[in-house]
PDB file of C-alpha atoms and ligand atoms in Angstrom:
ATOM      1  CA  MET P   1       0.000   0.000   0.000  1.00 59.00           C
ATOM      2  CA  TYR P   2       1.492   3.351  -1.007  1.00 63.00           C
ATOM      3  CA  LYS P   3       1.454   6.037   1.673  1.00 74.00           C
ATOM      4  CA  GLN P   4       1.315   9.682   0.715  1.00 79.00           C
ATOM      5  CA  THR P   5       4.635  11.323   1.510  1.00 87.00           C
ATOM      6  CA  GLY P   6       3.532  14.706   2.878  1.00 94.00           C
ATOM      7  CA  LYS P   7       0.528  16.770   3.900  1.00 96.00           C
ATOM      8  CA  TYR P   8      -0.979  16.971   0.412  1.00 97.00           C
ATOM      9  CA  GLY P   9      -3.271  14.237  -0.896  1.00 95.00           C
ATOM     10  CA  PRO P  10      -6.548  13.685  -2.780  1.00 95.00           C
ATOM     11  CA  ILE P  11      -9.690  14.957  -1.076  1.00 96.00           C
ATOM     12  CA  VAL P  12     -12.021  12.545  -2.858  1.00 95.00           C
ATOM     13  CA  LYS P  13     -12.008   8.799  -3.410  1.00 91.00           C
ATOM     14  CA  TRP P  14     -11.835   8.275  -7.153  1.00 90.00           C
ATOM     15  CA  VAL P  15     -12.236   5.274  -9.423  1.00 82.00           C
ATOM     16  CA  GLY P  16      -8.985   4.919 -11.307  1.00 76.00           C
ATOM     17  CA  GLY P  17      -7.238   7.058  -8.663  1.00 75.00           C
ATOM     18  CA  LYS P  18      -3.503   6.735  -9.094  1.00 82.00           C
ATOM     19  CA  ARG P  19      -2.177   6.342  -5.551  1.00 80.00           C
ATOM     20  CA  GLN P  20      -0.833   2.825  -6.066  1.00 82.00           C
ATOM     21  CA  LEU P  21       0.892   3.760  -9.289  1.00 88.00           C
ATOM     22  CA  LEU P  22       2.567   6.904  -7.943  1.00 92.00           C
ATOM     23  CA  PRO P  23       6.121   5.534  -7.519  1.00 90.00           C
ATOM     24  CA  SER P  24       6.173   4.312 -11.136  1.00 92.00           C
ATOM     25  CA  LEU P  25       4.607   7.530 -12.438  1.00 94.00           C
ATOM     26  CA  LEU P  26       6.887   9.859 -10.482  1.00 95.00           C
ATOM     27  CA  ALA P  27       9.952   8.266 -12.041  1.00 94.00           C
ATOM     28  CA  HIS P  28       8.938   9.790 -15.385  1.00 96.00           C
ATOM     29  CA  VAL P  29       7.988  13.297 -14.253  1.00 97.00           C
ATOM     30  CA  PRO P  30      10.664  15.950 -14.928  1.00 97.00           C
ATOM     31  CA  LYS P  31      12.084  17.772 -11.915  1.00 97.00           C
ATOM     32  CA  ARG P  32      11.455  21.247 -13.326  1.00 97.00           C
ATOM     33  CA  ILE P  33       8.161  22.054 -14.964  1.00 98.00           C
ATOM     34  CA  ALA P  34       6.727  25.419 -15.998  1.00 98.00           C
ATOM     35  CA  THR P  35       3.058  24.394 -16.366  1.00 98.00           C
ATOM     36  CA  TYR P  36       1.888  20.991 -15.112  1.00 98.00           C
ATOM     37  CA  VAL P  37      -1.371  19.867 -16.732  1.00 98.00           C
ATOM     38  CA  GLU P  38      -3.820  17.091 -15.820  1.00 98.00           C
ATOM     39  CA  PRO P  39      -6.604  17.111 -18.451  1.00 98.00           C
ATOM     40  CA  PHE P  40      -8.362  14.140 -16.705  1.00 97.00           C
ATOM     41  CA  ALA P  41      -7.810  15.298 -13.128  1.00 97.00           C
ATOM     42  CA  GLY P  42     -10.248  13.145 -11.085  1.00 95.00           C
ATOM     43  CA  GLY P  43      -8.748  12.854  -7.583  1.00 95.00           C
ATOM     44  CA  ALA P  44      -5.490  14.354  -8.960  1.00 96.00           C
ATOM     45  CA  ALA P  45      -3.289  11.978  -6.930  1.00 95.00           C
ATOM     46  CA  LEU P  46      -0.174  12.759  -8.964  1.00 96.00           C
ATOM     47  CA  PHE P  47      -0.717  16.523  -8.704  1.00 97.00           C
ATOM     48  CA  PHE P  48      -0.931  16.350  -4.905  1.00 97.00           C
ATOM     49  CA  GLU P  49       2.140  14.113  -4.716  1.00 96.00           C
ATOM     50  CA  LEU P  50       4.070  16.617  -6.842  1.00 97.00           C
ATOM     51  CA  CYS P  51       3.130  19.255  -4.255  1.00 97.00           C
ATOM     52  CA  ASN P  52       4.682  16.998  -1.584  1.00 97.00           C
ATOM     53  CA  ARG P  53       7.773  16.598  -3.753  1.00 96.00           C
ATOM     54  CA  GLN P  54       8.003  20.368  -4.104  1.00 96.00           C
ATOM     55  CA  GLU P  55       7.762  20.818  -0.306  1.00 95.00           C
ATOM     56  CA  ARG P  56      10.856  18.624  -0.001  1.00 95.00           C
ATOM     57  CA  ASN P  57      12.654  20.687  -2.668  1.00 95.00           C
ATOM     58  CA  GLU P  58      12.859  17.639  -4.903  1.00 94.00           C
ATOM     59  CA  GLY P  59      11.209  19.250  -7.916  1.00 93.00           C
ATOM     60  CA  THR P  60       9.234  22.300  -8.908  1.00 93.00           C
ATOM     61  CA  PHE P  61       6.365  23.391 -11.067  1.00 97.00           C
ATOM     62  CA  GLU P  62       5.398  27.022 -11.449  1.00 97.00           C
ATOM     63  CA  ARG P  63       1.689  26.617 -12.076  1.00 97.00           C
ATOM     64  CA  ALA P  64      -0.800  23.896 -12.862  1.00 98.00           C
ATOM     65  CA  ILE P  65      -3.997  23.326 -14.805  1.00 98.00           C
ATOM     66  CA  LEU P  66      -6.446  20.708 -13.514  1.00 98.00           C
ATOM     67  CA  CYS P  67      -9.279  19.897 -15.895  1.00 98.00           C
ATOM     68  CA  ASP P  68     -12.089  17.359 -15.752  1.00 97.00           C
ATOM     69  CA  GLN P  69     -15.422  16.978 -17.464  1.00 94.00           C
ATOM     70  CA  ASN P  70     -17.165  16.525 -14.120  1.00 94.00           C
ATOM     71  CA  ASP P  71     -18.363  19.963 -12.978  1.00 93.00           C
ATOM     72  CA  ASP P  72     -19.523  18.670  -9.574  1.00 95.00           C
ATOM     73  CA  LEU P  73     -15.910  17.681  -8.913  1.00 97.00           C
ATOM     74  CA  LEU P  74     -14.650  21.036 -10.207  1.00 98.00           C
ATOM     75  CA  ALA P  75     -17.199  22.938  -8.093  1.00 98.00           C
ATOM     76  CA  CYS P  76     -15.778  21.078  -5.114  1.00 98.00           C
ATOM     77  CA  TYR P  77     -12.190  22.016  -6.061  1.00 98.00           C
ATOM     78  CA  ARG P  78     -13.234  25.651  -6.586  1.00 98.00           C
ATOM     79  CA  ALA P  79     -14.781  25.736  -3.112  1.00 98.00           C
ATOM     80  CA  VAL P  80     -11.665  24.131  -1.564  1.00 98.00           C
ATOM     81  CA  GLN P  81      -9.448  26.580  -3.410  1.00 98.00           C
ATOM     82  CA  ARG P  82     -11.344  29.783  -2.620  1.00 98.00           C
ATOM     83  CA  ASP P  83     -13.180  29.249   0.631  1.00 98.00           C
ATOM     84  CA  PRO P  84     -12.144  26.165   2.619  1.00 98.00           C
ATOM     85  CA  SER P  85     -13.562  27.552   5.883  1.00 98.00           C
ATOM     86  CA  SER P  86     -17.091  27.940   4.468  1.00 98.00           C
ATOM     87  CA  LEU P  87     -16.833  24.483   2.894  1.00 98.00           C
ATOM     88  CA  ILE P  88     -15.833  22.940   6.245  1.00 98.00           C
ATOM     89  CA  ASP P  89     -18.766  24.773   7.904  1.00 98.00           C
ATOM     90  CA  ALA P  90     -21.151  23.570   5.181  1.00 98.00           C
ATOM     91  CA  LEU P  91     -20.051  19.955   5.745  1.00 98.00           C
ATOM     92  CA  ALA P  92     -21.259  20.143   9.357  1.00 96.00           C
ATOM     93  CA  ILE P  93     -24.884  19.455   8.288  1.00 96.00           C
ATOM     94  CA  TYR P  94     -23.978  15.996   6.969  1.00 97.00           C
ATOM     95  CA  HIS P  95     -23.626  12.715   8.835  1.00 96.00           C
ATOM     96  CA  TYR P  96     -23.493   9.032   7.893  1.00 97.00           C
ATOM     97  CA  ASP P  97     -27.106   7.977   7.443  1.00 96.00           C
ATOM     98  CA  SER P  98     -28.801   6.164   4.588  1.00 97.00           C
ATOM     99  CA  ASP P  99     -32.042   8.241   4.624  1.00 98.00           C
ATOM    100  CA  LEU P 100     -30.036  11.442   4.503  1.00 98.00           C
ATOM    101  CA  PHE P 101     -27.888   9.970   1.716  1.00 97.00           C
ATOM    102  CA  TYR P 102     -30.891   9.234  -0.543  1.00 97.00           C
ATOM    103  CA  GLU P 103     -32.482  12.600   0.235  1.00 97.00           C
ATOM    104  CA  VAL P 104     -29.260  14.425  -0.692  1.00 97.00           C
ATOM    105  CA  ARG P 105     -28.691  12.227  -3.741  1.00 96.00           C
ATOM    106  CA  ALA P 106     -32.100  13.280  -5.119  1.00 95.00           C
ATOM    107  CA  GLN P 107     -31.407  17.025  -4.790  1.00 95.00           C
ATOM    108  CA  LYS P 108     -31.104  19.202  -7.898  1.00 93.00           C
ATOM    109  CA  THR P 109     -28.175  21.571  -7.529  1.00 93.00           C
ATOM    110  CA  GLN P 110     -28.864  24.181 -10.231  1.00 92.00           C
ATOM    111  CA  GLY P 111     -28.174  27.637  -8.840  1.00 96.00           C
ATOM    112  CA  TRP P 112     -26.260  26.319  -5.813  1.00 98.00           C
ATOM    113  CA  SER P 113     -22.992  27.961  -4.736  1.00 98.00           C
ATOM    114  CA  ASP P 114     -19.724  26.066  -5.219  1.00 98.00           C
ATOM    115  CA  VAL P 115     -19.479  25.706  -1.439  1.00 98.00           C
ATOM    116  CA  ALA P 116     -22.919  24.019  -1.178  1.00 98.00           C
ATOM    117  CA  ARG P 117     -22.243  21.815  -4.214  1.00 98.00           C
ATOM    118  CA  GLY P 118     -18.771  20.967  -2.935  1.00 98.00           C
ATOM    119  CA  ALA P 119     -20.042  19.922   0.497  1.00 98.00           C
ATOM    120  CA  ARG P 120     -22.773  17.749  -1.070  1.00 98.00           C
ATOM    121  CA  PHE P 121     -20.181  16.203  -3.381  1.00 97.00           C
ATOM    122  CA  ILE P 122     -17.810  15.315  -0.529  1.00 97.00           C
ATOM    123  CA  PHE P 123     -20.663  13.857   1.541  1.00 97.00           C
ATOM    124  CA  LEU P 124     -21.905  11.631  -1.324  1.00 97.00           C
ATOM    125  CA  ASN P 125     -18.351  10.640  -2.275  1.00 96.00           C
ATOM    126  CA  ARG P 126     -17.472   9.616   1.303  1.00 96.00           C
ATOM    127  CA  THR P 127     -20.674   7.667   1.961  1.00 96.00           C
ATOM    128  CA  CYS P 128     -21.605   6.068  -1.378  1.00 96.00           C
ATOM    129  CA  PHE P 129     -20.712   2.554  -2.472  1.00 94.00           C
ATOM    130  CA  ASN P 130     -16.950   2.339  -3.133  1.00 88.00           C
ATOM    131  CA  GLY P 131     -16.577   6.111  -3.547  1.00 85.00           C
ATOM    132  CA  LEU P 132     -17.834   5.760  -7.113  1.00 86.00           C
ATOM    133  CA  TRP P 133     -19.103   8.821  -8.972  1.00 87.00           C
ATOM    134  CA  ARG P 134     -21.301   7.343 -11.668  1.00 87.00           C
ATOM    135  CA  VAL P 135     -24.091   9.119 -13.485  1.00 86.00           C
ATOM    136  CA  ASN P 136     -27.041   7.929 -15.584  1.00 86.00           C
ATOM    137  CA  SER P 137     -27.913   9.123 -19.092  1.00 83.00           C
ATOM    138  CA  LYS P 138     -29.532  12.262 -17.612  1.00 84.00           C
ATOM    139  CA  GLY P 139     -26.316  13.110 -15.778  1.00 81.00           C
ATOM    140  CA  GLU P 140     -27.817  12.230 -12.369  1.00 87.00           C
ATOM    141  CA  PHE P 141     -25.616  10.642  -9.720  1.00 91.00           C
ATOM    142  CA  ASN P 142     -26.969   7.117  -9.182  1.00 93.00           C
ATOM    143  CA  VAL P 143     -24.581   5.224  -6.891  1.00 95.00           C
ATOM    144  CA  PRO P 144     -26.200   3.499  -3.863  1.00 96.00           C
ATOM    145  CA  PHE P 145     -25.401   4.068  -0.196  1.00 96.00           C
ATOM    146  CA  GLY P 146     -22.154   2.424   0.944  1.00 95.00           C
ATOM    147  CA  ARG P 147     -21.670   0.315   4.076  1.00 94.00           C
ATOM    148  CA  TYR P 148     -18.782   1.599   6.183  1.00 93.00           C
ATOM    149  CA  LYS P 149     -17.909   1.369   9.878  1.00 92.00           C
ATOM    150  CA  ASN P 150     -17.444   5.036  10.581  1.00 90.00           C
ATOM    151  CA  PRO P 151     -16.687   7.018   7.422  1.00 92.00           C
ATOM    152  CA  ARG P 152     -14.874  10.292   7.878  1.00 93.00           C
ATOM    153  CA  ILE P 153     -16.856  12.988   6.096  1.00 95.00           C
ATOM    154  CA  VAL P 154     -14.870  16.078   7.129  1.00 95.00           C
ATOM    155  CA  ASP P 155     -11.090  15.941   7.121  1.00 96.00           C
ATOM    156  CA  GLU P 156     -10.280  19.547   7.916  1.00 97.00           C
ATOM    157  CA  LYS P 157      -6.495  19.164   7.819  1.00 97.00           C
ATOM    158  CA  ARG P 158      -6.577  17.561   4.396  1.00 97.00           C
ATOM    159  CA  LEU P 159      -9.008  20.150   3.008  1.00 98.00           C
ATOM    160  CA  ARG P 160      -6.884  23.060   4.253  1.00 98.00           C
ATOM    161  CA  ALA P 161      -3.719  21.497   2.819  1.00 98.00           C
ATOM    162  CA  ALA P 162      -5.525  20.945  -0.513  1.00 98.00           C
ATOM    163  CA  SER P 163      -6.619  24.581  -0.484  1.00 98.00           C
ATOM    164  CA  GLU P 164      -2.965  25.637  -0.218  1.00 98.00           C
ATOM    165  CA  ALA P 165      -1.998  23.240  -3.007  1.00 98.00           C
ATOM    166  CA  LEU P 166      -4.754  24.536  -5.289  1.00 98.00           C
ATOM    167  CA  ALA P 167      -3.809  28.199  -4.776  1.00 96.00           C
ATOM    168  CA  ARG P 168      -1.738  28.404  -7.967  1.00 91.00           C
ATOM    169  CA  VAL P 169      -3.934  26.088 -10.007  1.00 98.00           C
ATOM    170  CA  GLU P 170      -6.209  27.008 -12.866  1.00 98.00           C
ATOM    171  CA  LEU P 171      -9.337  24.867 -12.538  1.00 98.00           C
ATOM    172  CA  ARG P 172     -11.287  24.058 -15.686  1.00 98.00           C
ATOM    173  CA  THR P 173     -14.433  22.101 -16.371  1.00 97.00           C
ATOM    174  CA  GLY P 174     -14.401  20.673 -19.858  1.00 96.00           C
ATOM    175  CA  ASP P 175     -12.981  18.364 -22.430  1.00 97.00           C
ATOM    176  CA  PHE P 176      -9.357  17.199 -22.202  1.00 98.00           C
ATOM    177  CA  ASP P 177      -8.559  18.628 -25.623  1.00 96.00           C
ATOM    178  CA  ASP P 178      -9.130  22.207 -24.444  1.00 95.00           C
ATOM    179  CA  ALA P 179      -6.737  21.906 -21.500  1.00 96.00           C
ATOM    180  CA  VAL P 180      -3.579  21.494 -23.536  1.00 96.00           C
ATOM    181  CA  LYS P 181      -3.458  24.549 -25.772  1.00 93.00           C
ATOM    182  CA  GLY P 182      -0.292  26.637 -26.149  1.00 94.00           C
ATOM    183  CA  LEU P 183       2.065  24.364 -24.191  1.00 97.00           C
ATOM    184  CA  THR P 184       5.832  24.162 -24.778  1.00 97.00           C
ATOM    185  CA  LYS P 185       8.718  21.801 -24.099  1.00 97.00           C
ATOM    186  CA  ASN P 186       9.039  23.228 -20.556  1.00 98.00           C
ATOM    187  CA  ASP P 187       5.565  22.029 -19.603  1.00 98.00           C
ATOM    188  CA  PHE P 188       4.349  18.539 -18.722  1.00 98.00           C
ATOM    189  CA  VAL P 189       1.034  16.805 -19.354  1.00 98.00           C
ATOM    190  CA  TYR P 190      -0.199  13.756 -17.446  1.00 98.00           C
ATOM    191  CA  LEU P 191      -3.004  11.988 -19.311  1.00 98.00           C
ATOM    192  CA  ASP P 192      -5.068   9.566 -17.241  1.00 96.00           C
ATOM    193  CA  PRO P 193      -8.192   8.853 -19.293  1.00 95.00           C
ATOM    194  CA  PRO P 194     -10.989   6.429 -18.420  1.00 91.00           C
ATOM    195  CA  TYR P 195      -9.589   3.008 -19.175  1.00 84.00           C
ATOM    196  CA  VAL P 196     -10.004   1.013 -22.312  1.00 76.00           C
ATOM    197  CA  PRO P 197     -12.068  -1.901 -20.880  1.00 71.00           C
ATOM    198  CA  VAL P 198      -9.942  -4.780 -19.586  1.00 64.00           C
ATOM    199  CA  SER P 199     -12.871  -7.166 -19.881  1.00 54.00           C
ATOM    200  CA  THR P 200     -16.644  -6.940 -20.195  1.00 46.00           C
ATOM    201  CA  THR P 201     -16.956  -7.206 -16.405  1.00 46.00           C
ATOM    202  CA  SER P 202     -14.428  -4.554 -15.438  1.00 48.00           C
ATOM    203  CA  ASN P 203     -15.452  -1.679 -17.618  1.00 50.00           C
ATOM    204  CA  PHE P 204     -15.959   1.659 -15.932  1.00 52.00           C
ATOM    205  CA  THR P 205     -16.192   4.776 -18.070  1.00 55.00           C
ATOM    206  CA  ALA P 206     -19.455   6.300 -16.783  1.00 56.00           C
ATOM    207  CA  TYR P 207     -17.830   9.239 -14.960  1.00 58.00           C
ATOM    208  CA  ALA P 208     -19.998  11.549 -17.083  1.00 57.00           C
ATOM    209  CA  LYS P 209     -23.180  11.037 -19.053  1.00 60.00           C
ATOM    210  CA  GLU P 210     -21.250  11.161 -22.333  1.00 61.00           C
ATOM    211  CA  GLY P 211     -19.037   8.174 -21.338  1.00 72.00           C
ATOM    212  CA  PHE P 212     -15.646   7.656 -22.985  1.00 88.00           C
ATOM    213  CA  GLY P 213     -15.759   5.535 -26.123  1.00 88.00           C
ATOM    214  CA  PRO P 214     -13.488   4.512 -28.999  1.00 88.00           C
ATOM    215  CA  LYS P 215     -14.001   7.918 -30.661  1.00 92.00           C
ATOM    216  CA  ASP P 216     -12.649   9.654 -27.546  1.00 94.00           C
ATOM    217  CA  GLN P 217      -9.711   7.225 -27.382  1.00 91.00           C
ATOM    218  CA  ARG P 218      -8.903   8.193 -30.983  1.00 92.00           C
ATOM    219  CA  ARG P 219      -9.173  11.931 -30.218  1.00 96.00           C
ATOM    220  CA  LEU P 220      -6.789  11.356 -27.354  1.00 97.00           C
ATOM    221  CA  LEU P 221      -4.373   9.512 -29.614  1.00 96.00           C
ATOM    222  CA  ALA P 222      -4.445  12.461 -32.032  1.00 96.00           C
ATOM    223  CA  LEU P 223      -3.665  14.771 -29.117  1.00 97.00           C
ATOM    224  CA  MET P 224      -0.682  12.620 -28.119  1.00 97.00           C
ATOM    225  CA  HIS P 225       0.644  12.881 -31.667  1.00 96.00           C
ATOM    226  CA  ARG P 226       0.188  16.674 -31.568  1.00 96.00           C
ATOM    227  CA  LEU P 227       2.041  16.922 -28.257  1.00 97.00           C
ATOM    228  CA  SER P 228       4.840  14.721 -29.616  1.00 95.00           C
ATOM    229  CA  LYS P 229       5.138  16.862 -32.706  1.00 94.00           C
ATOM    230  CA  GLY P 230       5.279  20.025 -30.604  1.00 95.00           C
ATOM    231  CA  CYS P 231       7.911  18.437 -28.298  1.00 95.00           C
ATOM    232  CA  VAL P 232       5.591  18.849 -25.284  1.00 97.00           C
ATOM    233  CA  PRO P 233       6.565  16.155 -22.746  1.00 97.00           C
ATOM    234  CA  PHE P 234       3.699  13.957 -21.602  1.00 98.00           C
ATOM    235  CA  MET P 235       2.892  10.683 -19.899  1.00 98.00           C
ATOM    236  CA  LEU P 236      -0.261   8.584 -20.227  1.00 97.00           C
ATOM    237  CA  SER P 237      -1.474   5.689 -18.124  1.00 95.00           C
ATOM    238  CA  ASN P 238      -3.985   3.048 -19.132  1.00 92.00           C
ATOM    239  CA  ALA P 239      -4.717  -0.631 -18.580  1.00 89.00           C
ATOM    240  CA  ASP P 240      -2.181  -3.002 -20.096  1.00 91.00           C
ATOM    241  CA  THR P 241      -4.143  -4.877 -22.756  1.00 90.00           C
ATOM    242  CA  GLU P 242      -3.483  -6.058 -26.277  1.00 91.00           C
ATOM    243  CA  GLU P 243      -5.714  -3.246 -27.481  1.00 90.00           C
ATOM    244  CA  THR P 244      -3.853  -0.483 -25.625  1.00 92.00           C
ATOM    245  CA  ARG P 245      -0.459  -1.859 -26.683  1.00 93.00           C
ATOM    246  CA  GLY P 246      -1.743  -1.661 -30.261  1.00 93.00           C
ATOM    247  CA  LEU P 247      -3.270   1.784 -29.780  1.00 92.00           C
ATOM    248  CA  TYR P 248      -0.059   3.304 -28.421  1.00 95.00           C
ATOM    249  CA  ARG P 249       2.413   1.311 -30.518  1.00 94.00           C
ATOM    250  CA  GLU P 250       4.033   4.423 -31.976  1.00 94.00           C
ATOM    251  CA  PHE P 251       4.997   5.691 -28.520  1.00 96.00           C
ATOM    252  CA  THR P 252       7.393   4.462 -25.853  1.00 96.00           C
ATOM    253  CA  ILE P 253       5.616   1.883 -23.695  1.00 95.00           C
ATOM    254  CA  ARG P 254       6.602   0.960 -20.146  1.00 92.00           C
ATOM    255  CA  GLY P 255       4.721  -1.480 -17.914  1.00 84.00           C
ATOM    256  CA  ALA P 256       3.894  -1.037 -14.240  1.00 79.00           C
ATOM    257  CA  SER P 257       1.795  -2.990 -11.737  1.00 72.00           C
ATOM    258  CA  ALA P 258      -0.959  -1.457  -9.676  1.00 66.00           C
ATOM    259  CA  SER P 259      -3.956  -2.690  -7.762  1.00 57.00           C
ATOM    260  CA  ARG P 260      -7.079  -1.125  -9.142  1.00 57.00           C
ATOM    261  CA  LEU P 261     -10.568  -0.927  -7.720  1.00 52.00           C
ATOM    262  CA  VAL P 262     -12.533  -0.644 -10.935  1.00 50.00           C
ATOM    263  CA  ASN P 263     -14.653  -3.736 -10.715  1.00 50.00           C
ATOM    264  CA  ALA P 264     -17.903  -3.252  -8.815  1.00 46.00           C
ATOM    265  CA  ASP P 265     -17.733  -6.957  -7.941  1.00 51.00           C
ATOM    266  CA  GLY P 266     -15.231  -7.073  -5.054  1.00 50.00           C
ATOM    267  CA  THR P 267     -14.276 -10.692  -5.714  1.00 50.00           C
ATOM    268  CA  LYS P 268     -12.973  -9.840  -9.175  1.00 53.00           C
ATOM    269  CA  ARG P 269     -10.591  -7.104  -8.074  1.00 55.00           C
ATOM    270  CA  GLY P 270      -6.961  -7.905  -8.275  1.00 59.00           C
ATOM    271  CA  LEU P 271      -3.600  -6.740  -9.446  1.00 66.00           C
ATOM    272  CA  VAL P 272      -4.109  -5.265 -12.876  1.00 73.00           C
ATOM    273  CA  ARG P 273      -1.124  -4.334 -14.982  1.00 85.00           C
ATOM    274  CA  GLU P 274      -0.964  -0.773 -16.196  1.00 91.00           C
ATOM    275  CA  LEU P 275       0.820   0.816 -19.097  1.00 93.00           C
ATOM    276  CA  ILE P 276       2.794   4.002 -18.894  1.00 96.00           C
ATOM    277  CA  VAL P 277       3.120   5.604 -22.296  1.00 97.00           C
ATOM    278  CA  LEU P 278       5.754   8.238 -23.057  1.00 97.00           C
ATOM    279  CA  PRO P 279       6.550  10.206 -26.214  1.00 95.00           C
ATOM    280  CA  ARG P 280       8.261   8.255 -28.931  1.00 85.00           C
ATOM    281  CA  ALA P 281      12.020   8.648 -29.058  1.00 69.00           C
ATOM    282  CA  PRO P 282      12.923  11.162 -31.776  1.00 61.00           C
ATOM    283  CA  ARG P 283      14.332   9.595 -34.917  1.00 63.00           C
ATOM    284  CA  LYS P 284      16.790  12.374 -35.548  1.00 58.00           C
ATOM    285  CA  LYS P 285      18.016  14.219 -32.514  1.00 58.00           C
ATOM    286  CA  THR P 286      17.851  17.975 -32.941  1.00 59.00           C
ATOM    287  CA  ALA P 287      18.698  20.293 -30.020  1.00 60.00           C
ATOM    288  CA  ALA P 288      14.995  20.939 -29.331  1.00 58.00           C
ATOM    289  CA  THR P 289      13.844  17.331 -29.448  1.00 54.00           C
ATOM    290  CA  GLN P 290      16.829  16.168 -27.411  1.00 57.00           C
ATOM    291  CA  GLN P 291      15.941  18.640 -24.659  1.00 59.00           C
ATOM    292  CA  ALA P 292      12.306  17.565 -24.663  1.00 55.00           C
ATOM    293  CA  PHE P 293      13.186  13.900 -24.350  1.00 52.00           C
ATOM    294  CA  ASP P 294      16.132  14.099 -21.953  1.00 54.00           C
ATOM    295  CA  TRP P 295      13.801  13.950 -18.969  1.00 49.00           C
ATOM    296  CA  GLU P 296      12.675  10.532 -20.034  1.00 46.00           C
ATOM    297  CA  HIS P 297      16.111   9.049 -19.531  1.00 45.00           C
ATOM    298  CA  GLU P 298      17.085  10.807 -16.297  1.00 44.00           C
TER     299      GLU P 298
HETATM  300  C1  SAM Z 301      -9.006   7.553 -14.577  1.00 88.11           C
HETATM  301  S1  SAM Z 301      -9.860   8.977 -14.022  1.00 88.11           S
HETATM  302  C2  SAM Z 301      -8.555  10.050 -13.487  1.00 88.11           C
HETATM  303  C3  SAM Z 301      -8.023   9.653 -12.143  1.00 88.11           C
HETATM  304  C4  SAM Z 301      -6.991  10.605 -11.540  1.00 88.11           C
HETATM  305  N1  SAM Z 301      -5.715  10.563 -12.217  1.00 88.11           N
HETATM  306  C5  SAM Z 301      -6.802  10.354 -10.058  1.00 88.11           C
HETATM  307  O1  SAM Z 301      -5.659  10.290  -9.574  1.00 88.11           O
HETATM  308  O2  SAM Z 301      -7.818  10.249  -9.348  1.00 88.11           O
HETATM  309  C6  SAM Z 301     -10.439   9.711 -15.507  1.00 88.11           C
HETATM  310  C7  SAM Z 301     -11.114  11.052 -15.365  1.00 88.11           C
HETATM  311  O3  SAM Z 301     -11.424  11.562 -16.665  1.00 88.11           O
HETATM  312  C8  SAM Z 301     -12.606  12.350 -16.596  1.00 88.11           C
HETATM  313  N2  SAM Z 301     -13.129  12.469 -17.977  1.00 88.11           N
HETATM  314  C9  SAM Z 301     -13.855  11.572 -18.706  1.00 88.11           C
HETATM  315  N3  SAM Z 301     -14.050  12.029 -19.969  1.00 88.11           N
HETATM  316  C10 SAM Z 301     -13.412  13.227 -20.050  1.00 88.11           C
HETATM  317  C11 SAM Z 301     -13.212  14.184 -21.103  1.00 88.11           C
HETATM  318  N4  SAM Z 301     -13.719  13.996 -22.332  1.00 88.11           N
HETATM  319  N5  SAM Z 301     -12.499  15.301 -20.838  1.00 88.11           N
HETATM  320  C12 SAM Z 301     -11.982  15.519 -19.599  1.00 88.11           C
HETATM  321  N6  SAM Z 301     -12.131  14.651 -18.558  1.00 88.11           N
HETATM  322  C13 SAM Z 301     -12.821  13.514 -18.787  1.00 88.11           C
HETATM  323  C14 SAM Z 301     -13.488  11.601 -15.612  1.00 88.11           C
HETATM  324  O4  SAM Z 301     -14.452  12.457 -15.031  1.00 88.11           O
HETATM  325  C15 SAM Z 301     -12.458  11.056 -14.608  1.00 88.11           C
HETATM  326  O5  SAM Z 301     -12.347  11.915 -13.491  1.00 88.11           O
END
């Protein structure tokens, strides 16, 4: 089990969260980054770990962009970033109770402040089954109540630390493609999309009502080619399958093990191999491409 190495860590439980993979991922992240970008932020485990690394003076990034399609998640991050005290106060109305859970789950949040949405989001995330955030075709959260001994709904220390970490972050709700405009070789992009299904029983892509299908995987592939061409360093993680090895064959592929909690059926969870995909090595080394790829071999 990987333990976070400092005061910064994810504030939500997230399917596909990258805690277990952090040591393998960190090995490929350059020490000096101008803009660090996570277009599929989710729980942003790597971002928070980079903040810990920075605290220890083991690497720096000047600013960051965290983007995700899930605006409930982003509303929560905005509240943590701008007004952690009000968010902590707003969380005081919640407690672990199944009637309250279903009442809150049914609420419509149009017109709510980020603080109210953020508190509702944290409550549902902490008390729902497996910390899943899954929505139906109308975009409504539909995960059942989860059975826990004594779930912690408010973790004030963690929320205040996250607020500090998010201070120099640009938060964006939207598609991954819009988060990576105008980047250069001094920046770094970590792509952690919903997984290509490992099997028919361990498919989870319903983070948003649009899902993430083969067309999105192809758009992502096109983006990786654009980043490569522009010498923008990046790293992608995905399940290690025949399909993903084929999909990313033109890039540098490294394998890593991680335990993943994707399968709703607890008995089928196990150690799933993951792929780490890096830019392809340049054919002809020019000064610019050499610089962009040096980090990979540090
Ligand atoms: C595997 S999870 C990321 C996990 C994250 N790295 C962590 O540590 O928790 C994938 C994320 O992509 C988001 N997502 C799905 N489709 C998207 C899209 N088209 N654009 C941006 N984000 C998207 C989901 O909401 C989900 O949070």
